[in-house]
Short mmCIF file of C-alpha atoms in Angstrom, two decimals:
data_model
loop_
_atom_site.label_atom_id
_atom_site.label_comp_id
_atom_site.label_asym_id
_atom_site.label_seq_id
_atom_site.Cartn_x
_atom_site.Cartn_y
_atom_site.Cartn_z
CA MET A 1 27.73 13.67 17.25
CA ASN A 2 27.68 10.58 18.58
CA SER A 3 27.35 7.17 16.69
CA CYS A 4 23.43 7.05 17.65
CA ASP A 5 23.10 10.79 15.79
CA GLU A 6 24.87 9.30 13.00
CA ALA A 7 22.80 6.08 12.54
CA GLY A 8 20.01 8.06 13.03
CA GLY A 9 21.25 10.78 10.21
CA GLU A 10 21.90 7.79 7.82
CA LEU A 11 18.34 6.37 8.46
CA ALA A 12 16.77 9.51 7.73
CA GLY A 13 18.71 10.10 4.98
CA ALA A 14 17.70 6.22 3.38
CA ALA A 15 14.10 7.06 4.30
CA ARG A 16 14.45 10.41 2.22
CA SER A 17 16.00 8.55 -0.87
CA PRO A 18 13.70 7.18 -3.88
CA PRO A 19 12.51 3.93 -3.93
CA LEU A 20 14.56 1.50 -6.72
CA PRO A 21 12.33 1.39 -10.11
CA LEU A 22 10.66 -1.50 -10.23
CA GLU A 23 10.84 -4.60 -12.70
CA TRP A 24 8.07 -5.36 -14.46
CA LYS A 25 7.49 -9.38 -15.64
CA PHE A 26 4.75 -10.88 -17.56
CA SER A 27 2.30 -12.85 -15.29
CA GLN A 28 -0.53 -14.27 -17.26
CA VAL A 29 -3.17 -13.32 -20.41
CA PHE A 30 -6.62 -14.37 -21.00
CA GLY A 31 -8.17 -14.20 -24.39
CA GLU A 32 -4.63 -14.52 -26.40
CA ARG A 33 -4.85 -13.81 -29.91
CA ALA A 34 -3.27 -16.00 -32.15
CA ALA A 35 -0.77 -14.46 -34.78
CA GLY A 36 -3.30 -13.48 -37.72
CA GLU A 37 -5.97 -13.47 -35.80
CA GLU A 38 -9.18 -11.12 -36.49
CA VAL A 39 -10.57 -9.61 -33.01
CA GLN A 40 -14.61 -9.08 -33.11
CA GLU A 41 -15.87 -5.85 -32.37
CA VAL A 42 -17.57 -7.28 -29.71
CA ASP A 43 -14.69 -8.62 -27.94
CA ILE A 44 -13.20 -5.61 -27.38
CA ILE A 45 -12.32 -4.76 -23.72
CA SER A 46 -13.98 -1.23 -22.53
CA ALA A 47 -13.78 -1.39 -18.73
CA ILE A 48 -11.17 -3.13 -15.98
CA GLU A 49 -11.44 -3.02 -11.92
CA PHE A 50 -10.43 -5.21 -9.09
CA ASP A 51 -12.48 -5.00 -6.44
CA LYS A 52 -10.98 -3.44 -2.59
CA THR A 53 -9.53 -6.61 -1.84
CA GLY A 54 -7.72 -7.47 -4.81
CA ASP A 55 -9.40 -10.72 -4.73
CA TYR A 56 -11.48 -10.10 -7.94
CA LEU A 57 -11.07 -8.42 -10.90
CA ALA A 58 -14.04 -7.82 -13.57
CA THR A 59 -14.14 -6.42 -17.03
CA GLY A 60 -16.47 -5.59 -19.43
CA ASP A 61 -16.47 -5.45 -23.44
CA ARG A 62 -18.07 -3.95 -26.36
CA GLY A 63 -20.87 -6.33 -26.62
CA GLY A 64 -21.94 -6.07 -22.94
CA ARG A 65 -20.54 -8.96 -21.13
CA VAL A 66 -18.91 -8.74 -18.08
CA VAL A 67 -16.70 -11.17 -17.01
CA LEU A 68 -15.30 -11.95 -13.33
CA PHE A 69 -11.41 -13.87 -12.46
CA GLU A 70 -11.04 -14.74 -9.29
CA ARG A 71 -7.25 -14.80 -6.85
CA THR A 72 -6.27 -18.31 -6.72
CA ASP A 73 -2.55 -17.77 -5.60
CA THR A 74 -3.68 -17.00 -1.97
CA LYS A 75 -6.19 -20.34 -1.80
CA ASN A 76 -3.70 -22.62 -2.51
CA HIS A 77 -0.84 -22.06 -0.08
CA VAL A 78 -0.90 -22.51 4.03
CA THR A 79 -2.02 -19.40 5.69
CA SER A 80 -1.06 -20.20 8.68
CA ARG A 81 1.95 -18.18 9.93
CA ARG A 82 3.07 -20.34 12.64
CA ASP A 83 3.24 -23.45 9.48
CA LEU A 84 5.04 -21.50 7.26
CA GLU A 85 7.50 -20.58 9.08
CA ARG A 86 8.30 -24.18 10.74
CA MET A 87 7.96 -25.02 6.51
CA ASP A 88 10.04 -22.08 5.38
CA TYR A 89 7.00 -21.96 2.82
CA PRO A 90 8.21 -19.94 0.09
CA ILE A 91 5.41 -17.04 -0.38
CA SER A 92 3.88 -16.94 -4.35
CA LYS A 93 5.96 -14.71 -6.42
CA HIS A 94 2.70 -12.99 -8.42
CA LEU A 95 -0.25 -13.26 -8.43
CA GLU A 96 -2.27 -15.39 -10.49
CA PHE A 97 -6.05 -15.47 -11.45
CA ARG A 98 -8.54 -17.45 -13.24
CA TYR A 99 -11.93 -17.58 -15.02
CA LYS A 100 -15.26 -16.86 -12.21
CA THR A 101 -18.04 -16.58 -14.40
CA GLU A 102 -19.29 -14.29 -17.22
CA PHE A 103 -22.81 -12.56 -17.66
CA GLN A 104 -24.61 -10.55 -20.38
CA SER A 105 -24.84 -7.30 -18.45
CA HIS A 106 -26.51 -4.89 -21.33
CA GLU A 107 -28.08 -5.48 -24.14
CA PRO A 108 -28.63 -3.33 -27.34
CA GLU A 109 -31.80 -0.95 -27.54
CA PHE A 110 -32.83 1.34 -29.43
CA ASP A 111 -34.92 4.86 -27.85
CA TYR A 112 -38.02 5.15 -29.99
CA LEU A 113 -38.71 8.93 -28.99
CA LYS A 114 -34.98 9.92 -29.75
CA SER A 115 -34.30 7.79 -33.04
CA LEU A 116 -31.36 6.50 -30.95
CA GLU A 117 -29.49 3.28 -30.53
CA ILE A 118 -27.90 2.66 -27.51
CA GLU A 119 -25.06 0.37 -27.79
CA GLU A 120 -24.55 -2.54 -25.05
CA LYS A 121 -20.75 -1.46 -24.79
CA ILE A 122 -20.26 -1.42 -20.89
CA ASN A 123 -18.32 2.19 -20.02
CA LYS A 124 -17.31 1.55 -16.72
CA ILE A 125 -17.50 -0.95 -14.25
CA ARG A 126 -17.40 -0.68 -10.15
CA TRP A 127 -17.39 -2.98 -7.06
CA CYS A 128 -19.71 -2.82 -4.32
CA GLN A 129 -19.77 -3.81 -1.21
CA THR A 130 -19.79 -7.15 -0.58
CA ALA A 131 -22.09 -9.13 1.79
CA ASN A 132 -22.65 -13.36 2.51
CA SER A 133 -20.18 -14.45 0.76
CA ALA A 134 -21.91 -12.65 -2.85
CA LEU A 135 -20.29 -9.82 -4.62
CA PHE A 136 -22.29 -7.02 -5.62
CA LEU A 137 -20.86 -4.94 -8.99
CA LEU A 138 -22.14 -1.66 -10.99
CA SER A 139 -21.49 -1.70 -14.83
CA THR A 140 -23.49 1.27 -17.21
CA ASN A 141 -23.44 1.87 -20.79
CA ASP A 142 -24.47 4.86 -22.54
CA LYS A 143 -28.29 4.81 -20.59
CA THR A 144 -28.28 2.72 -18.12
CA MET A 145 -26.57 1.33 -15.20
CA LYS A 146 -27.26 -2.15 -12.92
CA PHE A 147 -26.65 -3.44 -10.03
CA TRP A 148 -25.68 -7.24 -10.25
CA LYS A 149 -25.18 -9.88 -7.31
CA VAL A 150 -23.24 -12.68 -8.68
CA GLN A 151 -23.94 -15.46 -6.06
CA GLU A 152 -22.66 -19.35 -5.81
CA LYS A 153 -25.83 -21.79 -5.42
CA LYS A 154 -25.82 -24.92 -4.53
CA VAL A 155 -27.85 -27.15 -6.76
CA LYS A 156 -29.43 -30.89 -5.69
CA LYS A 157 -29.09 -34.10 -8.02
CA ILE A 158 -31.41 -36.21 -6.84
CA THR A 159 -32.17 -40.23 -8.04
CA ASP A 160 -35.17 -40.50 -10.73
CA ILE A 161 -38.37 -40.96 -8.43
CA ASN A 162 -39.24 -44.47 -10.37
CA VAL A 163 -36.00 -46.78 -9.76
CA ASP A 164 -36.55 -47.99 -13.69
CA PRO A 165 -38.54 -44.80 -15.69
CA SER A 166 -39.09 -48.16 -18.56
CA LYS A 167 -40.63 -50.48 -16.66
CA ALA A 168 -43.06 -47.54 -15.22
CA VAL A 169 -46.42 -47.63 -15.70
CA GLY A 170 -49.40 -45.26 -14.49
CA ASN A 171 -49.47 -44.32 -11.13
CA GLY A 172 -47.10 -47.40 -10.28
CA CYS A 173 -47.05 -50.14 -12.03
CA ILE A 174 -44.71 -52.16 -12.40
CA ALA A 175 -45.22 -53.62 -16.43
CA SER A 176 -43.41 -57.09 -16.89
CA SER A 177 -43.06 -59.74 -19.14
CA SER A 178 -45.21 -62.24 -18.30
CA ASP A 179 -48.16 -60.32 -17.09
CA SER A 180 -48.90 -56.88 -17.99
CA SER A 181 -51.45 -56.20 -15.23
CA CYS A 182 -50.54 -55.53 -11.74
CA HIS A 183 -51.05 -57.69 -9.11
CA LYS A 184 -52.34 -55.22 -6.88
CA PRO A 185 -54.16 -52.12 -7.38
CA TYR A 186 -52.01 -49.44 -5.91
CA ARG A 187 -52.92 -46.43 -5.13
CA ALA A 188 -50.64 -42.53 -6.08
CA ASN A 189 -49.52 -42.65 -2.16
CA GLY A 190 -48.72 -46.14 -1.97
CA GLY A 191 -51.97 -47.27 -0.19
CA TYR A 192 -53.35 -50.68 -1.40
CA ALA A 193 -56.83 -50.39 -2.96
CA ASP A 194 -58.66 -52.67 -1.06
CA ARG A 195 -57.79 -51.71 2.43
CA VAL A 196 -59.54 -48.41 3.40
CA TYR A 197 -56.87 -46.19 6.20
CA ASN A 198 -57.56 -42.95 8.16
CA GLY A 199 -54.23 -41.07 7.03
CA LEU A 200 -53.74 -39.43 10.38
CA SER A 201 -53.93 -42.94 12.84
CA ASN A 202 -51.34 -44.60 13.89
CA ASP A 203 -52.52 -48.06 12.15
CA PHE A 204 -51.02 -48.16 9.10
CA THR A 205 -47.68 -50.16 8.85
CA PHE A 206 -45.86 -51.03 5.64
CA PRO A 207 -45.74 -54.08 4.56
CA PRO A 208 -42.24 -56.11 4.19
CA GLY A 209 -40.43 -55.20 1.36
CA GLY A 210 -41.92 -51.85 1.57
CA ILE A 211 -44.32 -50.57 -1.37
CA PRO A 212 -43.32 -51.09 -4.93
CA SER A 213 -44.83 -48.10 -6.39
CA LEU A 214 -43.48 -45.52 -3.41
CA HIS A 215 -39.74 -44.35 -4.10
CA LEU A 216 -38.40 -41.42 -2.29
CA PRO A 217 -35.70 -38.94 -4.16
CA VAL A 218 -32.68 -39.37 -3.01
CA VAL A 219 -29.87 -36.59 -3.52
CA THR A 220 -26.65 -37.85 -4.57
CA SER A 221 -24.73 -34.74 -5.22
CA HIS A 222 -24.58 -30.86 -4.76
CA GLU A 223 -23.30 -28.78 -7.50
CA THR A 224 -22.20 -25.39 -7.40
CA SER A 225 -22.80 -23.22 -9.65
CA LEU A 226 -22.61 -19.38 -10.25
CA VAL A 227 -25.57 -17.18 -10.55
CA ALA A 228 -25.60 -13.61 -11.56
CA ARG A 229 -28.62 -11.87 -10.91
CA CYS A 230 -29.78 -8.34 -11.74
CA ARG A 231 -31.19 -6.27 -8.33
CA ARG A 232 -31.46 -2.69 -9.68
CA VAL A 233 -32.08 -1.05 -13.21
CA TYR A 234 -31.06 2.87 -12.87
CA ALA A 235 -32.40 4.36 -16.07
CA HIS A 236 -33.97 7.17 -17.88
CA ALA A 237 -31.64 9.77 -15.68
CA HIS A 238 -29.74 11.47 -18.56
CA ASP A 239 -30.41 12.97 -21.75
CA TYR A 240 -26.12 12.74 -22.60
CA HIS A 241 -24.18 9.58 -23.22
CA ILE A 242 -22.91 7.83 -19.05
CA ASN A 243 -18.57 8.54 -18.79
CA SER A 244 -18.23 7.89 -15.16
CA ILE A 245 -20.33 5.75 -12.21
CA SER A 246 -18.43 6.03 -8.77
CA ASN A 247 -19.20 4.67 -5.49
CA ASN A 248 -19.58 6.28 -2.11
CA SER A 249 -17.92 4.89 0.64
CA ASP A 250 -20.67 5.20 2.54
CA GLY A 251 -21.62 2.09 0.90
CA GLU A 252 -24.98 3.44 0.18
CA THR A 253 -25.25 5.73 -2.37
CA PHE A 254 -23.39 6.69 -6.06
CA ILE A 255 -22.88 8.78 -8.33
CA SER A 256 -23.31 8.63 -12.49
CA ALA A 257 -21.80 11.18 -14.59
CA ASP A 258 -22.73 12.16 -18.35
CA ASP A 259 -21.38 15.40 -20.35
CA LEU A 260 -23.49 18.17 -18.43
CA ARG A 261 -24.84 16.22 -15.10
CA ILE A 262 -23.95 14.53 -12.34
CA ASN A 263 -26.62 12.02 -10.60
CA LEU A 264 -26.50 11.32 -7.03
CA TRP A 265 -28.13 7.59 -6.08
CA ASN A 266 -29.52 5.36 -3.17
CA LEU A 267 -28.70 2.00 -4.60
CA GLU A 268 -31.57 0.63 -2.92
CA ILE A 269 -33.77 3.01 -4.96
CA SER A 270 -34.10 2.73 -8.25
CA ASN A 271 -36.51 5.01 -9.61
CA GLN A 272 -35.20 8.05 -8.37
CA SER A 273 -32.22 10.47 -8.42
CA PHE A 274 -30.43 14.01 -7.21
CA ASN A 275 -29.48 15.87 -9.76
CA ILE A 276 -25.81 17.82 -7.91
CA VAL A 277 -23.90 19.13 -10.55
CA ASP A 278 -25.58 21.09 -13.80
CA VAL A 279 -23.34 22.60 -16.51
CA LYS A 280 -26.02 22.70 -18.88
CA PRO A 281 -26.48 26.64 -20.41
CA GLN A 282 -29.83 28.11 -21.00
CA ASN A 283 -28.53 28.45 -24.51
CA MET A 284 -26.56 25.56 -25.51
CA GLU A 285 -24.39 27.78 -27.83
CA ASP A 286 -22.86 28.90 -24.98
CA LEU A 287 -21.76 25.72 -23.87
CA THR A 288 -18.00 26.23 -23.35
CA GLU A 289 -17.24 22.70 -21.43
CA VAL A 290 -18.30 19.47 -20.33
CA ILE A 291 -17.69 16.65 -17.76
CA THR A 292 -15.56 13.97 -18.68
CA SER A 293 -14.84 12.34 -15.52
CA ALA A 294 -16.30 12.30 -12.00
CA GLU A 295 -15.18 10.61 -8.80
CA PHE A 296 -16.27 10.27 -5.23
CA HIS A 297 -13.58 10.72 -2.92
CA PRO A 298 -12.20 7.65 -1.17
CA THR A 299 -12.73 8.28 2.56
CA HIS A 300 -14.80 11.32 2.79
CA CYS A 301 -18.52 10.89 1.92
CA ASN A 302 -18.87 14.23 1.78
CA MET A 303 -16.33 15.07 -1.26
CA LEU A 304 -16.38 14.54 -5.10
CA ALA A 305 -14.33 15.53 -8.22
CA TYR A 306 -14.74 16.36 -11.44
CA SER A 307 -12.86 17.02 -14.64
CA SER A 308 -13.70 18.95 -17.71
CA SER A 309 -12.81 19.16 -21.41
CA LYS A 310 -10.52 22.58 -20.49
CA GLY A 311 -8.49 20.54 -18.62
CA SER A 312 -9.50 21.72 -15.07
CA ILE A 313 -10.75 19.59 -11.84
CA ARG A 314 -13.15 20.72 -9.56
CA LEU A 315 -13.25 19.89 -6.04
CA VAL A 316 -17.25 19.47 -4.36
CA ASP A 317 -18.05 19.39 -1.14
CA LEU A 318 -22.07 17.68 -0.69
CA ARG A 319 -22.44 19.98 2.45
CA GLN A 320 -22.29 23.20 0.98
CA SER A 321 -25.63 23.15 -0.78
CA ALA A 322 -28.34 20.70 -2.60
CA LEU A 323 -26.81 21.74 -6.17
CA CYS A 324 -23.26 21.35 -6.05
CA ASP A 325 -22.38 24.31 -9.11
CA SER A 326 -20.61 26.05 -7.09
CA HIS A 327 -17.08 23.81 -6.39
CA ALA A 328 -14.78 24.08 -3.47
CA LYS A 329 -11.84 23.87 -4.94
CA LEU A 330 -10.52 24.69 -8.83
CA PHE A 331 -7.33 23.00 -9.85
CA GLU A 332 -5.89 23.75 -13.46
CA GLU A 333 -2.92 25.11 -14.49
CA PRO A 334 -2.20 28.22 -16.23
CA GLU A 335 -2.01 28.31 -19.98
CA ALA A 336 1.64 29.09 -21.04
CA SER A 337 1.93 32.75 -22.84
CA GLY A 338 2.06 31.68 -26.53
CA SER A 339 1.85 28.63 -26.94
CA ARG A 340 -1.51 28.81 -27.89
CA SER A 341 -2.71 26.50 -31.32
CA PHE A 342 -5.82 24.69 -32.71
CA PHE A 343 -4.72 21.58 -30.46
CA THR A 344 -4.22 22.91 -27.25
CA GLU A 345 -8.27 22.83 -25.69
CA ILE A 346 -8.67 19.56 -27.44
CA ILE A 347 -5.29 17.94 -25.98
CA ALA A 348 -6.38 19.60 -22.80
CA SER A 349 -9.17 17.55 -22.76
CA ILE A 350 -9.34 15.22 -19.66
CA SER A 351 -10.10 11.64 -19.92
CA ASP A 352 -9.98 10.17 -16.19
CA ILE A 353 -8.95 11.12 -12.78
CA LYS A 354 -8.36 8.66 -9.70
CA PHE A 355 -7.82 9.91 -5.98
CA ALA A 356 -4.94 8.30 -4.49
CA LYS A 357 -5.90 5.54 -1.66
CA ASP A 358 -5.12 8.22 0.90
CA GLY A 359 -7.50 10.65 -0.58
CA ARG A 360 -4.40 13.40 -0.56
CA TYR A 361 -3.73 13.56 -4.32
CA ILE A 362 -5.83 13.34 -7.55
CA LEU A 363 -4.02 11.94 -11.07
CA SER A 364 -5.55 13.02 -14.13
CA ARG A 365 -4.87 11.89 -17.65
CA ASP A 366 -5.29 14.56 -20.70
CA TYR A 367 -4.35 13.17 -24.15
CA MET A 368 -0.36 14.20 -23.57
CA THR A 369 0.12 14.21 -19.92
CA LEU A 370 -0.43 12.50 -16.97
CA LYS A 371 -0.99 15.14 -13.96
CA LEU A 372 -0.38 14.66 -9.83
CA TRP A 373 -2.52 17.17 -7.82
CA ASP A 374 -2.29 17.67 -4.35
CA ILE A 375 -6.06 18.83 -3.03
CA LYS A 376 -4.49 21.11 -0.79
CA MET A 377 -2.70 23.31 -3.54
CA ASP A 378 -4.66 24.67 -5.53
CA SER A 379 -2.48 26.87 -7.94
CA GLY A 380 -1.21 24.23 -10.18
CA PRO A 381 0.26 20.35 -10.56
CA VAL A 382 2.62 18.64 -8.29
CA THR A 383 4.14 16.77 -10.80
CA THR A 384 3.78 16.43 -14.59
CA PHE A 385 4.63 13.26 -16.56
CA GLN A 386 5.17 13.58 -20.28
CA VAL A 387 3.45 10.19 -21.41
CA HIS A 388 4.07 10.39 -25.61
CA GLU A 389 4.95 13.39 -26.07
CA TYR A 390 7.03 12.34 -29.71
CA LEU A 391 3.43 12.54 -30.78
CA ARG A 392 3.32 16.25 -30.90
CA PRO A 393 4.92 16.93 -34.07
CA LYS A 394 1.82 14.31 -35.14
CA LEU A 395 -1.39 15.64 -33.79
CA CYS A 396 -2.32 16.99 -37.64
CA ASP A 397 -2.90 13.56 -38.39
CA LEU A 398 -3.85 12.44 -35.20
CA TYR A 399 -6.88 14.79 -35.53
CA GLU A 400 -7.58 13.95 -39.21
CA ASN A 401 -7.88 9.58 -38.12
CA ASP A 402 -10.02 11.03 -34.82
CA SER A 403 -7.32 9.20 -32.71
CA ILE A 404 -6.52 12.35 -30.71
CA PHE A 405 -9.72 11.85 -29.50
CA ASP A 406 -9.43 8.49 -27.65
CA LYS A 407 -9.85 8.30 -23.49
CA PHE A 408 -6.90 7.00 -22.12
CA GLU A 409 -7.37 5.40 -18.47
CA CYS A 410 -5.03 6.06 -15.49
CA CYS A 411 -4.30 4.09 -12.05
CA LEU A 412 -2.01 4.93 -8.97
CA SER A 413 -0.71 2.08 -7.17
CA SER A 414 -1.81 1.22 -3.51
CA ASP A 415 1.18 3.29 -2.19
CA GLY A 416 1.36 6.38 -3.88
CA LEU A 417 5.09 5.91 -5.26
CA ARG A 418 4.16 5.11 -8.88
CA VAL A 419 1.44 6.07 -11.59
CA ALA A 420 0.38 4.30 -14.66
CA THR A 421 -1.49 4.90 -18.46
CA GLY A 422 -1.29 3.83 -21.02
CA SER A 423 -0.12 4.79 -25.05
CA TYR A 424 -0.02 3.50 -28.77
CA SER A 425 1.58 0.04 -30.01
CA ASN A 426 -0.06 -1.47 -26.91
CA LEU A 427 2.27 0.44 -25.16
CA PHE A 428 1.71 1.23 -21.12
CA ARG A 429 3.51 3.84 -19.00
CA VAL A 430 5.00 3.49 -15.07
CA PHE A 431 6.07 6.55 -13.75
CA GLY A 432 7.96 6.95 -10.00
CA CYS A 433 5.93 10.51 -8.24
CA ALA A 434 8.28 9.77 -5.07
CA THR A 435 10.53 12.84 -4.24
CA GLY A 436 13.55 12.54 -6.54
CA SER A 437 12.57 9.66 -8.45
CA THR A 438 13.21 9.62 -11.98
CA GLU A 439 11.54 6.04 -12.82
CA ALA A 440 9.49 6.53 -16.00
CA SER A 441 9.16 2.54 -17.87
CA THR A 442 7.67 2.22 -21.02
CA LEU A 443 6.17 -1.89 -21.00
CA GLU A 444 4.37 -3.34 -23.77
CA ALA A 445 1.37 -5.61 -23.42
CA SER A 446 2.93 -8.21 -24.59
CA LYS A 447 4.51 -11.69 -22.36
CA ASN A 448 7.65 -9.89 -22.91
CA PRO A 449 7.03 -6.51 -21.53
CA MET A 450 10.13 -5.03 -21.17
CA ARG A 451 11.29 -5.47 -25.25
CA ARG A 452 10.78 -2.01 -25.93
CA GLN A 453 11.81 -0.29 -22.68
CA VAL A 454 13.13 3.23 -23.13
CA HIS A 455 15.62 3.41 -21.33
CA THR A 456 15.81 6.94 -19.10
CA PRO A 457 18.31 9.65 -19.78
CA SER A 458 20.57 11.37 -17.14
CA ARG A 459 19.75 14.18 -17.59
CA PRO A 460 16.33 15.64 -18.48
CA SER A 461 15.36 17.52 -22.21
CA ARG A 462 13.47 19.96 -20.51
CA SER A 463 11.72 21.39 -17.35
CA LEU A 464 8.38 22.33 -16.83
CA SER A 465 9.11 23.08 -12.81
CA SER A 466 11.61 22.50 -10.41
CA ILE A 467 9.32 19.35 -9.58
CA THR A 468 8.17 18.36 -12.68
CA ARG A 469 9.31 15.13 -14.23
CA PHE A 470 11.36 14.30 -17.03
CA VAL A 471 10.23 14.81 -20.92
CA ARG A 472 10.95 12.66 -23.47
CA ARG A 473 11.01 14.59 -27.09
CA GLY A 474 10.29 11.71 -29.87
CA ALA A 475 12.58 11.13 -33.23
CA GLU A 476 12.51 13.14 -36.36
CA SER A 477 11.62 10.12 -37.98
CA PRO A 478 7.98 10.03 -39.52
CA GLY A 479 5.99 6.89 -36.92
CA VAL A 480 8.93 6.57 -34.82
CA ASP A 481 8.72 6.50 -30.90
CA ALA A 482 11.20 7.45 -28.46
CA ASN A 483 12.94 4.35 -28.83
CA GLY A 484 13.45 3.89 -32.46
CA ASN A 485 10.52 1.57 -32.54
CA SER A 486 7.10 2.45 -35.32
CA PHE A 487 4.10 3.34 -33.48
CA ASP A 488 0.50 2.01 -34.43
CA PHE A 489 -2.41 4.24 -33.57
CA THR A 490 -4.70 1.15 -33.88
CA THR A 491 -3.53 -0.70 -31.39
CA LYS A 492 -3.71 1.67 -28.62
CA LEU A 493 -3.99 0.38 -24.87
CA LEU A 494 -6.65 2.20 -23.00
CA HIS A 495 -8.11 0.67 -19.77
CA LEU A 496 -5.82 -0.51 -16.70
CA ALA A 497 -5.74 -1.20 -13.03
CA TRP A 498 -3.33 -1.24 -10.62
CA HIS A 499 -3.85 -3.71 -8.02
CA PRO A 500 -5.48 -2.43 -4.27
CA MET A 501 -2.27 -4.11 -2.66
CA GLU A 502 0.16 -5.45 -4.64
CA ASN A 503 2.36 -4.05 -7.04
CA SER A 504 0.38 -5.48 -9.92
CA ILE A 505 -0.96 -4.56 -13.10
CA ALA A 506 -3.74 -5.72 -15.28
CA CYS A 507 -4.32 -3.71 -18.71
CA ALA A 508 -6.28 -4.45 -21.63
CA ALA A 509 -5.27 -5.05 -25.40
CA ALA A 510 -8.38 -4.95 -27.66
CA ASN A 511 -9.43 -8.59 -26.33
CA SER A 512 -6.99 -9.55 -24.34
CA LEU A 513 -6.16 -9.28 -20.54
CA TYR A 514 -2.57 -8.90 -19.46
CA MET A 515 -1.47 -9.24 -16.18
CA TYR A 516 1.93 -8.07 -15.05
CA TYR A 517 4.01 -8.01 -11.39
CA ALA A 518 6.96 -6.79 -9.98
#
């Protein structure tokens, strides 16, 4: 083999080697709690979403508010490449965001026909395509979706009509200290009462010094204000609580999903939707599973996936039929023999699914694990990541305090090499999913994210398959995680999002929004 072949072999070997684990650092926090400060229920964050460019971030809370943040680090620097090379200008180390605006998206309602109180809590937020420098987004609570337009508007500030309002009397009569009567009776439009003229003729001339009663407003400044306006309201289409909304890649349609149905909407039509998936049986006693999450394919406008409470994912092709009850593909993991228990079906329920950026893989989160699925391989997941295996002996306690029903979200990096999800004690996990990667980081939503880092053992405790990642076994002592730290079921990190362009994660711990970069 010559030197060229050897060099080529070394490059190929380097290309196959897994990327090094990322070192995560704290970036910023919004709404940080002071020590001992109580969190108001309405302030707890319930949804997080980056837009496609990564320049904007939206959060929703249980009080029905949507808060928008804007990226600032790209605007503060010179953007010309030639200038950067000439100045040897260092590019910003990490993303920086600032508060942009907020608005009340939903209010509490009451359904008098069903005697049902509808919470204002924001369940999901999805960004839509921008147009004319305006931002568009969808937000939903349990029953109603809204299409919002957020736009900057210039407000003109003008001078007062009268120079001195304290001296303005009637239609322009100027009061003076010596004589309170007008020297000449002026008309409202500035003409003299003792002179008749035709307003359309050109024989009228302004007297020297102007007309005292006529003062034209002068624009003194332009103030910019952000205005959020509700463009559409999509209501009365779901009998059960909405758990998902997802934009289509065509930029015109979106889906909304509840426990039993998925509806297809056009953004411009709010009074009509099409039911494309209906799993409701004729007899509700025959109901065995419900829809838990639904997501459109990122590039193919005719494909979508939805997950169920039984741990399965169905891929649907809208070209097959108008009602997509029959799926194109079914993804589920075969149940291991002899491993069934009372909690098996509960912890198998999928709480969230996300497509990878290229649409080739689907990431799913159930109570105990993250699973990565290849849409071209329906025999089982490509990889399974154990999120908090040390909780398995505590499933009885988790069931009694209802924590076992918590719905954790998941996300993928833009390059598809890593996945992330949340856990208890305000912890979140980041796993490497490239071939050969052993990356498995545990970080805390605080200013010191690596404080509770779990070190990856040199050897896995147990292998689920030849390509399954490591399994973390918990300590035997009660209330202690795999790293010897006590865990807290009341502080849970349910919501997080990965930046669409860079290695940056935004996550919600109660009412605080933490951001990290690597």
